[in-house]
CSV table of C-alpha atoms in Angstrom, one decimal:
chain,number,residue,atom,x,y,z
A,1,UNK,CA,69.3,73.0,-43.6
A,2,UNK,CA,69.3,70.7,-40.7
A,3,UNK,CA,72.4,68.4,-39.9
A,4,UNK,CA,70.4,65.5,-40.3
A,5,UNK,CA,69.2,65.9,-44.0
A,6,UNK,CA,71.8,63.8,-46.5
A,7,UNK,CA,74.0,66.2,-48.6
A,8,UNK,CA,72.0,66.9,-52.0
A,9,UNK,CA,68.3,66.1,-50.7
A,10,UNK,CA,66.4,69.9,-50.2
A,11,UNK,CA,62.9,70.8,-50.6
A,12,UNK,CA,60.8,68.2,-48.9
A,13,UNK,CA,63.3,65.7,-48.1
A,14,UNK,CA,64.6,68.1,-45.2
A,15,UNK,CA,64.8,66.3,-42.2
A,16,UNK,CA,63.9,69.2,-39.6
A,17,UNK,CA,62.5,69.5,-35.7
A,18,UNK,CA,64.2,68.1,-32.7
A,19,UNK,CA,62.5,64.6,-33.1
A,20,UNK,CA,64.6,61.6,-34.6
A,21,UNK,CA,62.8,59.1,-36.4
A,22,UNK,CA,63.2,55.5,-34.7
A,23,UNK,CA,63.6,52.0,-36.3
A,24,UNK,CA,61.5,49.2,-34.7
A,25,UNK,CA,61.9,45.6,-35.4
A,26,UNK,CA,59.3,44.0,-37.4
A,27,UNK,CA,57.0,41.7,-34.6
A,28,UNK,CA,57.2,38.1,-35.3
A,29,UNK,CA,53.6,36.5,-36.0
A,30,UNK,CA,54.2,33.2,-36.8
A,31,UNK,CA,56.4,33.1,-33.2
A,32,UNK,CA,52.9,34.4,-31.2
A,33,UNK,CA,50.5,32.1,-33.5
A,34,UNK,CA,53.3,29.2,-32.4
A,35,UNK,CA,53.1,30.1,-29.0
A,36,UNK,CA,49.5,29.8,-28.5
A,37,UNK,CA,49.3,26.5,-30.0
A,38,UNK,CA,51.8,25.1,-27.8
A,39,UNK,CA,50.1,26.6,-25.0
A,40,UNK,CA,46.6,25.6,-25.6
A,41,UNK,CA,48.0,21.5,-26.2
A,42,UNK,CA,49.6,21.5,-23.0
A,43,UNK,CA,46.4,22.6,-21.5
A,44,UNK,CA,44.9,19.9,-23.3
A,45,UNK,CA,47.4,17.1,-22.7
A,46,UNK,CA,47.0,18.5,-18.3
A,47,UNK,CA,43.4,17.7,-18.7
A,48,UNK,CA,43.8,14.2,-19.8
A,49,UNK,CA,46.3,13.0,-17.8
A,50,UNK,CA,44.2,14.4,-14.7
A,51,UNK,CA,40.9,12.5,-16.4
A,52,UNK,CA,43.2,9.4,-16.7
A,53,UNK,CA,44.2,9.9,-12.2
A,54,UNK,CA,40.8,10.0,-11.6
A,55,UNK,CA,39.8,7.1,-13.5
A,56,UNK,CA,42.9,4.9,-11.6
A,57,UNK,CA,42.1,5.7,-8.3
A,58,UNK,CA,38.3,5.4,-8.8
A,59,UNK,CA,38.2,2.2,-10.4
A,60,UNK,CA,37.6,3.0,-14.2
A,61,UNK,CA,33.8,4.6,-15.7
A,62,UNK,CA,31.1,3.4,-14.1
A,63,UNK,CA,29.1,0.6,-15.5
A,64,UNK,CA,26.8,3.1,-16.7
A,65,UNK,CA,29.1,4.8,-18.7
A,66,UNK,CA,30.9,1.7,-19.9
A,67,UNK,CA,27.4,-0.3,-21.0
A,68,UNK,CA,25.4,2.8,-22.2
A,69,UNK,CA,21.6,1.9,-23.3
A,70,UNK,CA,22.8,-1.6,-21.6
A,71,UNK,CA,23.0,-0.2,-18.0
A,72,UNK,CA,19.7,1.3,-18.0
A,73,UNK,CA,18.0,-2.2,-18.4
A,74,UNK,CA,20.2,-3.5,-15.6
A,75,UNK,CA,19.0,-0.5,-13.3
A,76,UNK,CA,15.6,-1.8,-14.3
A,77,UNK,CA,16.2,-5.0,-13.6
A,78,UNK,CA,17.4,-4.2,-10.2
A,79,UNK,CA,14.5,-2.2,-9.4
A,80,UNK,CA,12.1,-4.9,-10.5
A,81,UNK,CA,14.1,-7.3,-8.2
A,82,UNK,CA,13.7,-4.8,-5.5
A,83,UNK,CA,10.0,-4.2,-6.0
A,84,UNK,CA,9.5,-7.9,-6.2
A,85,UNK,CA,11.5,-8.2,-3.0
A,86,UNK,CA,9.2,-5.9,-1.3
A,87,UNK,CA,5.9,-6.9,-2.8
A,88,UNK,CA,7.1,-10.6,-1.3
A,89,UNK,CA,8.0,-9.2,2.3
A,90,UNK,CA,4.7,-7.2,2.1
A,91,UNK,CA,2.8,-10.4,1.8
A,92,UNK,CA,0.5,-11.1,4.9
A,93,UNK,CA,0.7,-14.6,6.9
A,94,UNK,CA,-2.2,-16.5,6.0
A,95,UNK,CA,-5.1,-15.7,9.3
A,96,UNK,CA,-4.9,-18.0,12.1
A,97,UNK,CA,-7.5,-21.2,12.6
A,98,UNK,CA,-10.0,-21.1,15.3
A,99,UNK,CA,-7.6,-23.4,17.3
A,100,UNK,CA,-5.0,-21.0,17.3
A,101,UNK,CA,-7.1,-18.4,18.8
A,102,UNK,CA,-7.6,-18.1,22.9
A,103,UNK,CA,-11.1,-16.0,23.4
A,104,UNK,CA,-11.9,-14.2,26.8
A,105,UNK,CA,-15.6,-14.0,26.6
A,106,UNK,CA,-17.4,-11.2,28.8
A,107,UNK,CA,-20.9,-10.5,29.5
A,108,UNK,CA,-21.3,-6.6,29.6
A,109,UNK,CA,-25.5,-7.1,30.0
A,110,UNK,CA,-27.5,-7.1,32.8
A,111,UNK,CA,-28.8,-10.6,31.4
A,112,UNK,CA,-26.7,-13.5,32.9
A,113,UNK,CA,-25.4,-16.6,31.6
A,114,UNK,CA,-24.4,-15.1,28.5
A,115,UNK,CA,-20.7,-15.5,28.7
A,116,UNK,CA,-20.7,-19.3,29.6
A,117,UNK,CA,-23.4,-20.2,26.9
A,118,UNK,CA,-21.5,-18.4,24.3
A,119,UNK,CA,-18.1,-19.5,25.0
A,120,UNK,CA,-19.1,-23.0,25.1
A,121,UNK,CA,-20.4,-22.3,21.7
A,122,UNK,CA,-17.1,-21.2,20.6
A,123,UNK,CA,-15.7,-23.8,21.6
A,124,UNK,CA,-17.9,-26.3,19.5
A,125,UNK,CA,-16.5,-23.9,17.2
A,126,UNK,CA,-13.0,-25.1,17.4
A,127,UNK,CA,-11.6,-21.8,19.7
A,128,UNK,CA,-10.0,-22.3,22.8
A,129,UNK,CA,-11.7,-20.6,25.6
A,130,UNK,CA,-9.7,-18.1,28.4
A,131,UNK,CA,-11.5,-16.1,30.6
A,132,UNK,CA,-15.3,-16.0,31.1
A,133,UNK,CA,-17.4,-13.8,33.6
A,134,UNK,CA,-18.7,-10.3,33.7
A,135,UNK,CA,-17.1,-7.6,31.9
A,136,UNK,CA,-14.8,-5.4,33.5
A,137,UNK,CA,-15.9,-2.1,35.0
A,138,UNK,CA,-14.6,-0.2,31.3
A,139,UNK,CA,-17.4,-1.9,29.2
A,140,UNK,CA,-20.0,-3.2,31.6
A,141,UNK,CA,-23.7,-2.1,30.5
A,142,UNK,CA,-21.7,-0.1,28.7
A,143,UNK,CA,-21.8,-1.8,24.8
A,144,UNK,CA,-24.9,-0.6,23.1
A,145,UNK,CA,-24.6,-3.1,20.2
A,146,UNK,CA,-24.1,-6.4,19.5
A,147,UNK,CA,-20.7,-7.0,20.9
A,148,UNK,CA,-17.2,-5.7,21.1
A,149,UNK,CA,-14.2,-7.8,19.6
A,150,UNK,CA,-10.9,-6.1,21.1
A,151,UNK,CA,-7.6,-7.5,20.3
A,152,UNK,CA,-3.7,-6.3,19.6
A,153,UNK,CA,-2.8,-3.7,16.6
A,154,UNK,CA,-1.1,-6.7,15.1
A,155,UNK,CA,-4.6,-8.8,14.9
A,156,UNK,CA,-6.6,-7.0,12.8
A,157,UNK,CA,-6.3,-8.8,9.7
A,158,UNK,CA,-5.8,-12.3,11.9
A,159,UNK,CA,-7.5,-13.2,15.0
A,160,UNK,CA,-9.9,-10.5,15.0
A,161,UNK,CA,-11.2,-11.4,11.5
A,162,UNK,CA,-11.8,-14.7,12.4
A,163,UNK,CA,-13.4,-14.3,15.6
A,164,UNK,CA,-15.7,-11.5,13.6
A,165,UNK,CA,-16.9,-14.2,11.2
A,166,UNK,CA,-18.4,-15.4,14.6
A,167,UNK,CA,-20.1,-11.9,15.7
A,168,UNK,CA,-21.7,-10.2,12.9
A,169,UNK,CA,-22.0,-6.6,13.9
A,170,UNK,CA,-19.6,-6.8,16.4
A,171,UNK,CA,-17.4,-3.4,16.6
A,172,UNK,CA,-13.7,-3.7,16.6
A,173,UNK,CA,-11.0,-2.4,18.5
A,174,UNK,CA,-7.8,-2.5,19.5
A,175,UNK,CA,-5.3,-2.1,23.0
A,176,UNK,CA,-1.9,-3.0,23.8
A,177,UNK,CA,-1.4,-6.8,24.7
A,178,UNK,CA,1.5,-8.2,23.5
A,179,UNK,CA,0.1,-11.9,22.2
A,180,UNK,CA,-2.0,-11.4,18.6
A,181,UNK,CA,-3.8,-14.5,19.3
A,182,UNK,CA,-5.6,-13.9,22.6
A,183,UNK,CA,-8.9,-11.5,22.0
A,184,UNK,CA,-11.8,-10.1,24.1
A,185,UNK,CA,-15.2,-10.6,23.1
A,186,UNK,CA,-17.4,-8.6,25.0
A,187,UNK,CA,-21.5,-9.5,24.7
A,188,UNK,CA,-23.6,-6.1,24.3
A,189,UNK,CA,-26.8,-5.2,24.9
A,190,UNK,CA,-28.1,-5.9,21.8
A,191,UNK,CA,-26.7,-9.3,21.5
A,192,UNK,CA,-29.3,-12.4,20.7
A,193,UNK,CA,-27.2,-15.2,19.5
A,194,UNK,CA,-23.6,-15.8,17.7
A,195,UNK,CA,-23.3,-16.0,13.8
A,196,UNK,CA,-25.4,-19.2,12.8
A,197,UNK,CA,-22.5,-22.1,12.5
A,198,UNK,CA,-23.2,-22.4,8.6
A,199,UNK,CA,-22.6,-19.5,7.6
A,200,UNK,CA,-19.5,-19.0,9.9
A,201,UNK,CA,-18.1,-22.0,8.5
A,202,UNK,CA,-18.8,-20.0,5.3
A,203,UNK,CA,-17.3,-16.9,5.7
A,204,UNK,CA,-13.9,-18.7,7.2
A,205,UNK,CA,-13.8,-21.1,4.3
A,206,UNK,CA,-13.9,-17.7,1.9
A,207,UNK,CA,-11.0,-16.1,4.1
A,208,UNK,CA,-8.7,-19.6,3.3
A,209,UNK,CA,-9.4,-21.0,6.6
A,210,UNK,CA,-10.7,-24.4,8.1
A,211,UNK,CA,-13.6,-23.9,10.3
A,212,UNK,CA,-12.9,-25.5,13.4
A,213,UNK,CA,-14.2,-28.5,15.6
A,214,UNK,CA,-14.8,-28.8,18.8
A,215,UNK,CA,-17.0,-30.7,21.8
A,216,UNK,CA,-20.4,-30.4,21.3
A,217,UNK,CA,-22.1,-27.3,23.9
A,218,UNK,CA,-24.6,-28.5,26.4
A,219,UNK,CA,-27.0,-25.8,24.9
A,220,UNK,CA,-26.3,-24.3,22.0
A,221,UNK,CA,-27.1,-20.4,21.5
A,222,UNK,CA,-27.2,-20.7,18.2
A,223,UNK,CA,-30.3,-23.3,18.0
A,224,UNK,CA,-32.4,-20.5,16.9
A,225,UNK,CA,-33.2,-20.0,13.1
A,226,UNK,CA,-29.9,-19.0,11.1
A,227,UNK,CA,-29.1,-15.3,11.3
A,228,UNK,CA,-27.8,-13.2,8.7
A,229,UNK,CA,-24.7,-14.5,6.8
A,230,UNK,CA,-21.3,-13.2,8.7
A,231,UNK,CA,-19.4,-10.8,7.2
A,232,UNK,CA,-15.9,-10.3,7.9
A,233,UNK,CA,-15.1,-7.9,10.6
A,234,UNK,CA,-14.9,-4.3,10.3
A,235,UNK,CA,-11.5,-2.5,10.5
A,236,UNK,CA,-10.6,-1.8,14.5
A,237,UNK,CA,-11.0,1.9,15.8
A,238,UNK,CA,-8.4,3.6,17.5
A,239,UNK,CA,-8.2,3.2,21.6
């Protein structure tokens, strides 16, 4: 019988080996369940009080957040004031009246006399008149058709429109002069006579603007019979 077994207990109760049995203390649960809870709430209460930092030092929610459904009818409202703004700005000044336009005139023909005879037409027109002689080596007998209207980039929709009501036919182009209201309007080969006056006068009162008026020309190119209603000026090529 071993030391360890009690005095009266035998048979099975007999403590025996060289092992002793150990007593462990029972674990607390309710001290581990506590101790996660109070963990996880001051995790909790750290993530507010940053939230609460961020929102000092950057001036509260934004106005989306604040106003919901609300903000997304300001945004729009902004970006229809923006897209007003734009379609405003985008507007283009109204074309330029035959007064405010100086012409060069150029005869690029063997046929002489053109140049004078037309610009003092254009300026029964109402256009004031700049340079008139032979065309410069570039274009001389060197225009096929009817004419060649050259101006600045920022003419096409001003002074060369106008002056193309006067031209029908005439090919556009553009070079790099700084003034939008001085243009070249080179006389080609197969140039007869200018746009009769009517229906000039007709195609500048559809574009918004006053036909002009001017001194009457000593002889008038456009005397002949009317020629085909102008039409306004084709788009300008590149140079």
């Amino acid at each position: 019988m071993s030391m360890l077994t009690p005095p009266g207990m035998g048979g099975k109760y007999r403590v025996t080996g060289k092992r002793f049995p150990h007593m462990r203390r029972p674990r607390n649960r309710r001290r581990i369940v506590l101790a996660a809870v109070a963990s996880t709430a001051a995790f909790a209460l750290a993530g507010w009080g940053t939230f609460q930092l961020v929102d000092v030092f950057t001036g509260g929610p934004s106005e989306t957040q604040a106003h919901g459904a609300g903000a997304k009818g300001g945004k729009g409202a902004k970006d229809g004031d923006c897209k007003a703004a734009a379609d405003e700005g985008a507007e283009s000044k109204p074309p330029p009246r035959p007064s405010d336009i100086t012409v060069n005139v150029y005869n690029a023909t063997p046929r002489g006399g053109l140049a004078k005879t037309t610009a003092d037409e254009l300026k029964s027109r109402g256009f004031k008149i700049g340079k008139v002689g032979n065309a410069p080596a570039l274009y001389d007998k060197k225009v096929e058709r009817v004419g060649l209207l050259i101006g600045a980039p920022t003419a096409a929709e001003g002074a060369l429109r106008v002056i193309g009501t006067q031209m029908a036919g005439a090919e556009v182009k553009n070079d790099q002069r700084d003034t939008d209201e001085d243009v070249d309007l080179v006389i080609g080969n197969e140039f007869k006579e200018l746009t009769a006056r009517k229906d000039a006068d007709r195609a500048l009162t559809d574009m918004g603007v006053e036909p002009g008026e001017g001194p009457a020309p000593s002889g008038s190119p456009s005397s002949a019979p009317p020629s085909k209603a102008a039409s306004p000026a084709p788009r300008p090529s590149k140079c």
